[in-house]
Coordinates of C-alpha atoms and ligand atoms in Angstrom, one line a residue:
M1 CA -0.1 0.2 -0.1
C2 CA 1.3 3.3 -1.1
G3 CA 1.8 5.6 2.3
K4 CA 1.1 8.7 2.7
V5 CA 4.1 12.2 2.8
V6 CA 2.6 14.7 5.0
L7 CA 4.9 18.7 4.5
V8 CA 5.6 20.1 8.0
G9 CA 7.1 24.0 7.8
A10 CA 9.9 23.1 11.3
G11 CA 9.6 27.1 12.7
P12 CA 12.9 28.4 12.1
G13 CA 14.5 27.4 14.1
D14 CA 13.2 27.5 18.5
P15 CA 11.6 23.6 18.6
G16 CA 8.5 26.0 21.2
L17 CA 7.5 27.0 17.7
L18 CA 6.6 24.0 16.3
T19 CA 2.6 23.8 15.8
W20 CA 1.7 20.5 17.4
K21 CA 0.2 19.3 14.4
G22 CA 3.9 19.0 13.8
K23 CA 5.0 17.1 16.5
K24 CA 2.6 15.2 16.3
A25 CA 3.5 14.1 12.3
L26 CA 7.5 13.9 13.8
E27 CA 6.2 11.4 16.0
Q28 CA 4.1 9.1 13.9
A29 CA 6.5 9.2 11.1
D30 CA 8.9 6.2 9.8
V31 CA 10.8 8.6 7.3
V32 CA 11.4 12.3 8.2
V33 CA 13.3 14.4 5.3
Y34 CA 15.2 17.1 6.3
D35 CA 16.9 20.9 4.6
R36 CA 19.6 22.5 6.8
L37 CA 17.5 24.7 7.7
V38 CA 16.1 23.1 10.1
S39 CA 17.5 24.0 13.7
P40 CA 18.9 20.8 15.9
A41 CA 16.6 21.0 19.2
V42 CA 13.9 20.5 16.3
L43 CA 15.3 17.1 15.0
D44 CA 15.7 16.6 18.5
L45 CA 11.9 16.1 18.3
I46 CA 12.2 12.8 15.9
P47 CA 11.8 9.6 18.1
P48 CA 15.4 7.7 18.2
G49 CA 14.8 4.3 15.7
V50 CA 12.6 6.8 13.0
R51 CA 15.0 7.4 9.8
R52 CA 17.0 10.1 8.8
I53 CA 17.3 11.4 5.2
N54 CA 19.8 15.1 5.1
V55 CA 19.1 16.8 1.7
G56 CA 20.6 19.9 3.3
K57 CA 21.4 22.3 0.7
K58 CA 23.2 24.8 0.8
A59 CA 23.8 28.3 -0.9
A60 CA 24.9 28.5 -5.1
C61 CA 25.7 24.7 -4.1
H62 CA 22.8 22.5 -3.7
P63 CA 24.1 18.2 -2.5
V64 CA 20.8 17.0 -3.2
P65 CA 19.3 18.4 -6.4
Q66 CA 15.1 20.0 -5.4
E67 CA 14.4 16.9 -8.9
R68 CA 15.5 14.2 -6.3
I69 CA 14.1 15.6 -3.4
N70 CA 10.8 15.5 -5.5
E71 CA 12.4 11.9 -6.2
I72 CA 12.8 10.5 -3.0
L73 CA 9.7 11.5 -1.3
L74 CA 8.3 9.5 -4.6
E75 CA 10.1 6.6 -4.1
Q76 CA 9.6 6.5 0.1
A77 CA 6.0 6.7 -0.5
R78 CA 6.0 3.7 -2.9
A79 CA 7.3 2.1 -0.6
G80 CA 4.9 2.5 2.0
H81 CA 6.4 4.4 4.7
R82 CA 5.1 7.3 6.7
V83 CA 7.3 10.0 5.2
V84 CA 7.5 14.0 6.9
R85 CA 9.2 17.0 4.8
L86 CA 10.6 18.4 7.2
K87 CA 12.0 22.1 6.0
G88 CA 12.1 25.5 7.7
G89 CA 9.6 27.8 8.3
D90 CA 6.6 27.7 6.7
P91 CA 7.0 25.0 4.0
F92 CA 5.3 27.9 1.1
V93 CA 6.9 30.6 2.3
F94 CA 9.7 30.7 -0.1
G95 CA 10.6 27.1 1.1
R96 CA 9.3 25.4 -2.3
G97 CA 7.1 22.8 -0.8
G98 CA 4.6 24.1 -4.2
E99 CA 7.7 22.5 -5.9
E100 CA 7.9 19.4 -4.1
L101 CA 3.6 18.7 -4.1
E102 CA 3.8 18.9 -7.5
L103 CA 5.1 15.5 -8.4
L104 CA 3.5 13.5 -5.7
A105 CA 0.5 14.8 -7.5
R106 CA 1.1 13.5 -10.8
S107 CA 1.9 10.3 -8.8
G108 CA -1.8 10.4 -7.3
V109 CA 0.0 10.2 -3.5
D110 CA -1.2 11.7 -0.4
F111 CA -0.2 13.7 0.9
E112 CA -0.8 16.7 3.1
E113 CA 0.3 20.5 4.0
I114 CA 0.9 22.0 8.5
P115 CA 2.0 25.3 7.3
G116 CA 5.3 26.9 10.4
V117 CA 5.8 29.5 11.2
T118 CA 8.5 31.8 9.0
S119 CA 11.5 32.9 10.1
A120 CA 10.1 36.0 7.7
I121 CA 7.3 37.4 11.0
A122 CA 9.2 34.6 14.0
A123 CA 13.0 36.4 13.4
P124 CA 11.1 39.7 13.3
A125 CA 9.4 38.9 16.3
Y126 CA 12.4 37.9 18.5
A127 CA 14.3 41.1 18.0
G128 CA 11.1 43.4 19.0
I129 CA 10.1 44.1 15.8
P130 CA 6.3 43.9 15.0
V131 CA 6.1 43.3 11.3
T132 CA 3.0 45.8 11.0
H133 CA 1.4 48.5 13.5
R134 CA -1.2 51.0 13.1
D135 CA 0.9 54.0 13.8
Y136 CA 3.9 52.4 11.1
A137 CA 2.9 49.7 8.7
S138 CA -0.4 48.9 7.3
S139 CA 0.8 46.8 4.9
L140 CA 3.6 43.1 5.2
H141 CA 5.7 41.8 1.7
I142 CA 7.8 39.3 2.5
I143 CA 10.3 39.2 -0.7
T144 CA 12.9 36.3 -1.9
G145 CA 17.0 38.5 -2.7
H146 CA 17.4 35.6 -3.4
A147 CA 19.0 36.0 -7.5
R148 CA 19.4 33.4 -9.8
A149 CA 22.8 32.0 -10.3
G150 CA 24.3 34.8 -12.4
K151 CA 21.8 36.5 -13.1
E152 CA 20.2 39.9 -12.0
L153 CA 17.6 40.7 -8.9
E154 CA 13.9 39.8 -10.2
I155 CA 12.8 42.6 -7.8
D156 CA 10.1 45.8 -8.9
F157 CA 11.9 47.9 -6.7
P158 CA 9.3 51.1 -7.5
A159 CA 6.7 49.5 -6.4
L160 CA 8.0 48.0 -3.2
V161 CA 8.4 52.3 -2.3
R162 CA 5.5 52.9 -3.9
A163 CA 3.3 50.5 -2.0
G164 CA 5.3 51.7 1.0
G165 CA 4.4 49.7 4.8
T166 CA 7.1 46.7 6.3
L167 CA 9.7 44.9 3.3
V168 CA 11.7 41.4 5.0
F169 CA 13.8 40.3 2.0
V170 CA 14.5 36.2 3.2
M171 CA 17.7 35.1 1.0
G172 CA 18.9 38.6 1.1
V173 CA 22.6 38.6 3.4
S174 CA 24.4 39.0 0.1
A175 CA 22.6 41.3 -2.4
L176 CA 22.3 43.6 0.3
P177 CA 24.1 46.3 -0.6
R178 CA 22.4 45.8 -3.4
I179 CA 18.8 45.5 -2.2
T180 CA 19.9 48.3 0.2
A181 CA 20.9 50.7 -3.2
G182 CA 17.5 49.5 -5.3
L183 CA 15.2 51.7 -2.6
M184 CA 17.2 54.1 -2.8
E185 CA 17.9 55.0 -6.5
A186 CA 14.2 53.8 -6.2
G187 CA 13.1 57.4 -3.5
M188 CA 13.0 55.7 -0.4
D189 CA 15.0 58.0 2.1
G190 CA 18.2 56.6 3.1
A191 CA 16.8 57.8 6.4
T192 CA 13.8 55.2 6.7
P193 CA 14.8 52.6 9.5
A194 CA 15.7 49.5 9.0
A195 CA 17.4 45.7 10.9
L196 CA 18.5 42.8 10.0
V197 CA 18.0 39.5 12.7
E198 CA 20.5 36.9 12.8
N199 CA 19.9 33.5 13.2
G200 CA 16.5 35.1 14.5
T201 CA 14.8 32.6 17.5
L202 CA 17.5 30.8 18.5
P203 CA 19.8 32.0 21.4
V204 CA 22.4 32.9 18.7
Q205 CA 20.1 35.1 17.6
R206 CA 21.7 38.9 17.0
R207 CA 20.1 42.0 15.1
C208 CA 21.3 44.5 13.7
V209 CA 19.4 48.4 13.6
A210 CA 20.7 51.0 11.8
T211 CA 18.8 52.1 8.6
L212 CA 18.6 52.1 4.3
A213 CA 21.4 54.2 4.7
T214 CA 24.1 52.6 7.1
L215 CA 22.2 48.5 6.9
T216 CA 25.2 47.3 4.9
Q217 CA 28.3 49.2 6.5
R218 CA 26.4 48.2 10.2
S219 CA 25.9 43.9 8.2
A220 CA 29.5 44.4 7.6
E221 CA 31.3 45.0 11.1
M222 CA 29.2 43.2 12.9
E223 CA 30.1 40.7 10.3
I224 CA 25.9 39.3 10.3
R225 CA 26.2 35.5 7.8
S226 CA 23.0 34.1 6.6
P227 CA 20.3 33.0 7.4
A228 CA 19.1 36.9 8.7
V229 CA 16.2 38.3 7.6
I230 CA 15.9 42.1 6.7
V231 CA 13.6 44.2 7.6
V232 CA 12.6 47.6 5.8
G233 CA 10.0 50.1 7.6
E234 CA 9.7 53.0 10.1
V235 CA 8.3 50.1 12.8
C236 CA 12.4 48.6 13.4
T237 CA 12.5 51.6 16.0
L238 CA 10.2 50.1 18.5
S239 CA 14.1 46.8 18.2
D240 CA 15.3 48.4 21.1
A241 CA 12.3 49.1 23.3
F242 CA 10.9 45.9 22.1
C243 CA 13.7 43.2 21.4
W244 CA 12.2 41.2 25.1
V245 CA 14.5 38.4 24.1
E246 CA 17.8 40.1 25.0
K247 CA 16.5 41.2 28.5
Q248 CA 15.2 37.8 29.7
P249 CA 18.0 36.6 32.2
L250 CA 19.7 34.0 30.7
H251 CA 20.2 35.4 27.4
G252 CA 23.8 34.8 25.7
R253 CA 24.7 32.5 28.3
R254 CA 26.3 29.0 27.3
I255 CA 25.1 25.6 29.8
L256 CA 26.3 22.6 29.5
V257 CA 23.4 19.4 31.5
T258 CA 25.2 17.2 32.7
R259 CA 22.6 14.7 32.9
P260 CA 21.9 11.3 31.7
R261 CA 19.9 11.6 28.2
D262 CA 16.3 10.6 29.9
R263 CA 16.3 13.3 32.1
A264 CA 17.5 16.5 31.4
G265 CA 14.7 17.7 29.7
A266 CA 13.2 20.1 32.7
L267 CA 16.3 21.4 33.9
S268 CA 17.5 22.4 30.3
E269 CA 13.8 23.4 29.3
K270 CA 14.3 25.7 33.2
L271 CA 17.0 27.0 31.2
R272 CA 16.1 27.6 27.5
D273 CA 12.7 29.4 29.1
L274 CA 14.7 31.9 30.8
G275 CA 17.0 32.1 27.3
A276 CA 19.9 30.1 27.7
E277 CA 21.7 27.9 25.2
V278 CA 21.7 24.8 26.5
W279 CA 23.9 21.1 25.7
E280 CA 23.1 19.1 27.0
Y281 CA 25.7 16.2 27.5
P282 CA 24.6 13.0 29.3
C283 CA 28.6 12.3 30.7
I284 CA 26.2 9.3 32.7
E285 CA 24.4 6.8 31.9
T286 CA 22.2 4.2 34.2
V287 CA 22.1 1.0 33.4
P288 CA 19.7 -1.4 35.3
L289 CA 21.5 -4.7 37.4
V290 CA 19.6 -7.2 35.5
P291 CA 19.4 -9.9 36.7
C292 CA 19.7 -8.7 40.7
P293 CA 18.8 -11.3 42.3
D294 CA 19.8 -9.7 45.9
M295 CA 17.4 -7.0 45.0
E296 CA 15.1 -10.2 44.1
T297 CA 15.7 -12.3 47.5
A298 CA 15.2 -8.7 49.4
L299 CA 11.4 -8.6 48.6
G300 CA 11.0 -11.6 48.7
N301 CA 11.3 -11.2 52.1
L302 CA 10.2 -7.3 52.4
K303 CA 8.3 -7.8 55.8
A304 CA 11.4 -8.0 57.2
Y305 CA 12.0 -4.3 57.1
E306 CA 10.5 -1.1 58.1
W307 CA 11.3 1.2 55.4
L308 CA 12.4 0.7 51.9
V309 CA 15.4 4.5 50.6
F310 CA 15.3 5.5 47.3
T311 CA 17.3 8.1 46.8
S312 CA 17.0 8.3 42.7
P313 CA 14.3 8.8 39.9
A314 CA 16.9 6.2 38.4
G315 CA 16.8 3.5 41.9
V316 CA 12.6 4.1 41.4
E317 CA 12.3 2.8 37.8
V318 CA 14.3 -0.4 38.2
F319 CA 11.9 -1.5 41.4
G320 CA 8.7 -0.3 39.3
N321 CA 10.0 -3.1 36.5
Q322 CA 11.3 -5.3 39.6
M323 CA 6.9 -5.1 40.8
R324 CA 5.4 -5.5 37.5
T325 CA 7.3 -8.2 36.3
L326 CA 6.5 -10.0 39.5
G327 CA 2.5 -8.9 38.8
W328 CA 2.8 -6.8 42.3
D329 CA 0.3 -3.0 42.6
G330 CA 0.8 -1.0 46.1
R331 CA -0.9 -3.7 48.4
N332 CA 2.6 -5.5 48.0
L333 CA 3.4 -2.9 50.4
A334 CA 0.8 -2.9 52.4
G335 CA 2.5 -1.8 56.0
I336 CA 6.0 -0.9 54.4
R337 CA 6.9 2.1 54.7
L338 CA 9.2 4.5 52.2
A339 CA 11.5 7.4 51.9
A340 CA 12.9 9.6 49.2
L341 CA 15.8 11.3 49.1
G342 CA 13.8 13.9 47.1
P343 CA 11.3 15.9 45.0
G344 CA 12.3 14.4 41.7
T345 CA 12.7 10.9 43.4
A346 CA 9.6 11.3 45.1
R347 CA 7.8 12.3 41.8
A348 CA 9.0 8.7 40.4
L349 CA 6.9 6.9 43.2
S350 CA 4.5 9.1 42.2
I351 CA 4.4 8.2 39.1
L352 CA 3.5 4.4 40.4
G353 CA 0.8 5.4 42.3
L354 CA 3.2 4.9 45.8
R355 CA 3.6 8.4 48.1
T356 CA 6.1 8.7 50.4
D357 CA 6.0 8.7 53.9
F358 CA 9.9 10.4 54.7
M359 CA 12.3 13.0 52.6
P360 CA 14.9 14.8 54.7
A361 CA 14.5 18.7 54.9
V362 CA 17.8 18.6 53.0
Y363 CA 18.2 16.4 49.8
D364 CA 21.2 15.4 50.5
A365 CA 23.0 11.2 51.9
V366 CA 23.6 12.8 55.6
H367 CA 20.2 14.3 56.2
L368 CA 18.6 11.3 54.9
G369 CA 20.8 9.4 57.4
Q370 CA 21.0 11.5 60.1
E371 CA 16.4 12.2 59.8
L372 CA 15.0 8.7 59.2
P373 CA 12.5 8.2 61.4
A374 CA 13.7 4.0 61.6
R375 CA 12.6 1.5 64.6
G376 CA 13.5 -1.5 62.7
R377 CA 15.4 -2.8 59.7
V378 CA 16.6 -0.6 56.0
L379 CA 16.0 -1.5 52.9
I380 CA 18.5 0.8 50.3
L381 CA 17.6 0.1 46.8
R382 CA 20.5 2.4 45.3
A383 CA 23.2 3.1 42.9
A384 CA 26.3 0.7 43.0
Q385 CA 28.8 2.9 44.8
G386 CA 25.8 5.2 46.4
S387 CA 27.0 7.7 48.9
P388 CA 29.0 6.1 51.2
A389 CA 27.1 9.4 53.9
L390 CA 24.1 7.6 53.9
T391 CA 24.7 3.9 55.7
E392 CA 27.4 5.8 57.6
T393 CA 24.7 8.1 58.7
L394 CA 22.4 4.6 60.2
A395 CA 25.2 2.4 61.2
R396 CA 26.3 5.4 63.6
R397 CA 22.6 5.4 64.2
T398 CA 23.0 1.3 64.9
I399 CA 20.0 0.8 62.6
A400 CA 20.6 -1.9 60.8
Y401 CA 20.0 -1.8 57.0
D402 CA 20.0 -4.0 53.1
D403 CA 22.1 -1.4 50.6
I404 CA 20.8 -2.7 47.6
A405 CA 22.5 -2.1 43.9
V406 CA 20.0 -2.2 41.5
Y407 CA 21.5 0.1 39.5
R408 CA 24.9 1.6 38.2
T409 CA 26.1 4.4 36.4
V410 CA 28.2 4.2 33.2
L411 CA 30.2 7.1 32.5
T412 CA 30.6 8.0 28.3
G413 CA 33.9 8.1 26.7
P414 CA 35.9 11.7 26.1
D415 CA 35.0 14.5 23.6
T416 CA 37.5 16.2 22.0
V417 CA 34.3 18.8 20.7
L418 CA 34.0 18.6 24.8
A419 CA 37.0 20.0 25.3
Q420 CA 37.8 22.3 23.2
A421 CA 34.7 24.0 23.5
L422 CA 36.0 24.6 27.2
E423 CA 39.5 25.5 26.3
E424 CA 37.7 28.4 23.8
G425 CA 35.7 29.8 27.0
A426 CA 32.0 29.2 25.4
V427 CA 30.9 27.3 27.9
S428 CA 29.5 29.5 30.2
A429 CA 28.3 26.8 33.4
V430 CA 27.7 23.6 34.1
T431 CA 25.1 22.0 35.6
F432 CA 26.0 19.2 38.0
T433 CA 23.4 17.0 40.0
S434 CA 25.4 14.2 41.3
A435 CA 29.1 13.1 42.1
S436 CA 28.8 11.2 39.5
T437 CA 27.8 13.2 36.7
V438 CA 31.6 15.4 37.3
R439 CA 33.3 12.6 37.4
G440 CA 31.8 11.7 34.0
F441 CA 31.8 14.7 33.4
L442 CA 36.2 14.6 34.0
R443 CA 36.1 12.5 31.6
A444 CA 35.3 13.8 29.1
V445 CA 36.9 15.8 28.8
G446 CA 40.7 15.3 30.3
T447 CA 42.7 16.3 33.5
R448 CA 44.7 18.5 32.1
A449 CA 41.6 20.7 30.8
D450 CA 41.4 23.9 32.0
L451 CA 38.5 24.3 34.0
S452 CA 38.9 27.0 36.0
R453 CA 37.1 30.3 34.4
I454 CA 34.5 28.1 34.2
T455 CA 31.3 27.7 37.5
A456 CA 30.2 24.0 37.9
L457 CA 26.3 25.2 39.6
C458 CA 25.9 21.6 41.5
I459 CA 22.8 20.2 43.0
G460 CA 24.1 19.9 46.9
Q461 CA 27.2 19.9 49.6
Q462 CA 28.6 16.5 48.4
T463 CA 28.2 17.4 44.8
A464 CA 30.5 20.2 45.3
A465 CA 32.9 19.2 47.7
E466 CA 33.1 16.4 44.0
A467 CA 33.7 19.5 41.9
R468 CA 35.9 20.6 43.6
S469 CA 38.2 18.2 44.5
H470 CA 39.3 18.4 41.2
G471 CA 39.8 22.4 40.8
L472 CA 36.2 23.8 39.9
R473 CA 34.8 26.3 41.0
A474 CA 31.2 25.3 43.0
E475 CA 28.4 27.2 44.0
V476 CA 25.7 25.2 45.3
A477 CA 21.7 25.6 45.4
R478 CA 19.3 26.9 47.6
E479 CA 17.9 23.5 48.3
A480 CA 18.7 19.7 45.8
T481 CA 16.1 20.6 43.1
P482 CA 15.8 21.8 39.2
E483 CA 14.2 25.0 40.8
A484 CA 16.9 26.0 42.7
L485 CA 19.9 24.7 40.2
V486 CA 17.1 27.4 37.8
E487 CA 17.6 29.9 40.2
L488 CA 21.1 29.3 41.0
A489 CA 22.3 29.7 36.9
R490 CA 20.1 32.6 37.1
V491 CA 22.2 34.9 39.9
C492 CA 25.5 33.0 39.2
C493 CA 25.7 33.6 35.0
Q494 CA 24.7 37.3 35.7
N495 CA 27.6 38.0 37.0
I496 CA 29.8 35.7 34.4
Ligands
SAH1 N1 10.5 28.7 4.4 C1 11.6 30.0 4.4 C2 12.3 30.4 3.9 C3 13.6 30.1 3.4 S1 14.2 31.0 2.6 C4 10.3 30.1 6.4 O1 9.2 30.2 5.4 O2 11.6 31.0 7.7 C5 15.7 31.0 3.8 C6 15.3 31.4 4.0 O3 14.7 32.4 5.4 C7 17.3 32.0 4.4 O4 17.6 32.5 3.5 C8 16.6 33.5 5.6 O5 16.7 34.6 5.1 C9 15.3 33.4 6.1 N2 15.6 32.4 7.4 C10 15.7 31.1 8.0 N3 16.0 30.9 9.2 C11 16.0 31.6 10.2 C12 16.6 32.3 11.6 N4 16.2 31.8 12.0 N5 16.6 33.3 11.1 C13 17.2 34.3 10.0 N6 16.3 34.3 8.7 C14 15.6 33.5 8.9

């Protein structure tokens, strides 16, 4: 049976600007055929296991010609696949979306088009430029600044000048001098406000606000490169007052998040919401220990314990899987009390339908060991080589325990790209959510890296102690939660 092609607008870069319907299409795809302008953050939303075909086009050099792209779509659909054709911005706004549908329509292949947020509107918006405004512009014109190879620009400048309103040029960076000159020759005042927005909606966005007469020079000084949109019109005067992106507390800061990939999401998202550019670098991975005879024996003898203690969501997950294997539910835990090191772990328990009976006032192993109101025996299910602070404090209180490793953390290998980025000062700060993430990070960057300029944002005292022992400058969150870590990033990065 023939498949189907869904043409999806990926938006201008910020993954939050992908439409709901576009995201659903990605989740249901067998194959995604994408362009160079689709941002890595949007590509990250493609589920693992979905085949990706990169047909990225570079200006003046088309690695995959348009005809071939059309054929790939047809072949993939005919092979019975659900194909998503993912294109930057909106597919029908200078995106050749129409051309790609022609062959499919002629061949009787089913297709859909899901519009995207176009960079022609979103890039100005993220630079504080409303493309229309009742006081300044009552029309909007989107124009390509791209000339066909060897040809002159085919722009009717006098018509644009007569029409008034806001002009937005896409694909216009290399033709910028010709565009501004063309408009002025056609009678537009050189004092007309004009702007360029480079990498609009991405954390590395830059804007250049000038006048029609000075834009080319200012753009050269700032070395503005493609992709960028050119905006011409009175609305550009609003940019300085309205550029909300630059007012975000973490704007321009690059923060490395070292949590394991499956747990990085919430922290990264919160940092991004404050304007940071987040690099996710999973320095550790958690691997369940299966089979785990010690856990099986302990759970077989659960009545012997008063408390079941978890120190991480990963430990709760392994336990949850074991419950499923045993066909257990909450009733099998009747009489047992549950302790969690912090809110993240408690949340993981609540996903299993289990309420946490105890959490220490400070979310770390020492306080858990000191404050756990235990009389009977304690069962701890956690990582191999978990912090000895927990068992030492319990032992000091003569509380009997069984400390069972149910998963281990694996440090990822050396990473030269990361080491180089640190070397060049491209990273403002690194977040650490456990001592093992510190060890994983150091292994990734190597022992020779100069870490003196890096700020280590640590979730708790033990993590900070590990960071300091390797010569890192460490700051500690008010409490061991992602929210407090984000707050710490906000405070510390303002001074970097
Ligand atoms: N279909 C796309 C436009 C494709 S043409 C859309 O609707 O956005 C490619 C041009 O789009 C680039 O040369 C640049 O002018 C513009 N562009 C795309 N992404 C951009 C971004 N993030 N910031 C600024 N301009 C961008």
